[in-house]
């Protein structure tokens, strides 16, 4: 699903750049008055009247493609499920595991029996790892 979003995003950028380029190529309505007096419009690639229709249709097709692609990308983003690998999800899962663990006897470690406990009192759990003795 992520690769589909990447492909659609690349298409979106390419269509946007093409749309910008096609719009900038077009001339405004005021330029038609100059063409009527022979300002060299007959030497254009599409002829004196052909470029307007071609560029207008190309702009319309690119605009529809841009809109449809934008809507589909929005749909995919709205319906995307969050990945379980995020830090907040991991923290929530660890809190749920701690809440589900049964209460242990005070001072007893899970691997130790009563005779193996230290005489100084109950051992406190620590986040510091225990280094092996040499």
XYZ file of C-alpha atoms in Angstrom:
134
model
C 0.000 0.000 0.000
C 2.887 2.312 0.753
C 4.394 1.775 -2.698
C 1.049 2.726 -4.299
C 1.072 5.996 -2.365
C 4.640 6.674 -3.474
C 3.775 6.064 -7.133
C 0.686 8.274 -6.896
C 2.696 11.012 -5.197
C 5.279 10.968 -8.005
C 2.456 11.136 -10.570
C 0.939 14.036 -8.625
C 4.166 16.033 -8.752
C 4.685 15.331 -12.476
C 1.098 16.307 -13.330
C 1.432 19.482 -11.247
C 4.629 20.486 -13.055
C 3.070 19.740 -16.455
C -0.016 21.736 -15.518
C 2.103 24.714 -14.473
C 4.079 24.524 -17.704
C 0.986 24.270 -19.934
C -0.678 27.202 -18.180
C 2.424 29.371 -18.535
C 2.667 28.575 -22.269
C -0.846 29.831 -22.945
C -1.389 33.440 -23.867
C -4.098 35.670 -22.466
C -7.154 37.091 -24.215
C -5.394 40.391 -24.892
C -2.796 38.639 -27.075
C -5.471 37.742 -29.659
C -5.777 41.379 -30.714
C -2.095 41.455 -31.705
C -2.446 38.207 -33.658
C -5.278 39.694 -35.719
C -2.919 42.334 -37.125
C -0.306 39.807 -38.271
C 2.156 39.725 -35.414
C 3.639 36.439 -36.598
C 0.994 34.050 -35.275
C 1.038 32.104 -38.525
C 4.576 30.898 -37.806
C 3.678 29.163 -34.529
C 3.852 25.387 -34.115
C 0.078 24.882 -33.986
C -0.942 27.594 -36.450
C -2.796 30.809 -35.715
C -5.829 29.142 -34.070
C -4.672 25.595 -33.272
C -2.662 26.253 -30.132
C -5.624 27.595 -28.177
C -7.731 24.467 -28.575
C -4.844 22.040 -28.002
C -3.559 23.821 -24.901
C -7.066 24.275 -23.505
C -7.861 20.571 -23.879
C -4.486 19.566 -22.433
C -5.042 21.867 -19.456
C -8.485 20.351 -18.881
C -7.174 16.775 -18.989
C -4.287 17.559 -16.649
C -6.587 19.400 -14.226
C -9.018 16.454 -14.083
C -6.113 14.034 -13.568
C -4.674 16.248 -10.818
C -8.035 16.470 -9.034
C -8.727 12.733 -9.246
C -5.240 11.884 -8.033
C -5.576 14.357 -5.139
C -8.871 12.839 -4.051
C -7.501 9.295 -4.184
C -4.371 10.255 -2.229
C -6.609 11.887 0.380
C -8.741 8.749 0.573
C -5.668 6.556 1.069
C -4.298 8.858 3.768
C -7.606 8.947 5.647
C -7.999 5.165 5.652
C -4.392 4.268 6.438
C -3.857 2.187 9.554
C -1.040 3.323 11.817
C 1.995 1.078 11.871
C 2.400 -0.847 15.126
C 6.087 0.008 15.232
C 5.666 3.564 16.510
C 7.049 4.492 19.919
C 3.657 5.436 21.333
C 2.165 2.085 20.338
C 5.099 0.231 21.902
C 4.727 2.216 25.125
C 0.997 1.490 25.261
C 1.625 -2.219 24.674
C 4.215 -2.392 27.467
C 1.843 -0.621 29.881
C -0.904 -3.098 29.031
C 1.475 -6.018 29.630
C 2.480 -4.626 33.027
C -1.143 -4.188 34.026
C -1.953 -7.766 32.989
C 0.894 -9.343 35.028
C -0.212 -10.938 38.318
C 1.016 -9.349 41.530
C 4.114 -11.077 42.893
C 5.110 -11.544 46.493
C 6.892 -8.601 47.924
C 10.648 -9.091 47.778
C 10.563 -12.363 45.851
C 12.114 -12.410 42.473
C 10.439 -14.675 39.926
C 13.532 -16.914 39.574
C 14.474 -17.003 43.269
C 13.036 -19.097 46.046
C 12.754 -17.857 49.614
C 16.102 -19.435 50.577
C 17.969 -17.668 47.771
C 16.875 -14.167 48.766
C 19.517 -11.857 50.143
C 19.615 -11.436 53.926
C 19.680 -7.652 53.576
C 16.024 -7.607 52.701
C 13.842 -7.755 49.652
C 15.560 -7.022 46.379
C 14.311 -3.986 44.552
C 13.888 -4.318 40.788
C 16.208 -2.050 38.865
C 16.525 -0.852 35.301
C 20.301 -1.106 35.539
C 21.618 -4.331 33.991
C 23.599 -6.659 36.216
C 27.232 -7.094 35.182
C 28.747 -10.570 35.405
C 31.253 -11.071 38.210
C 34.782 -12.051 37.285
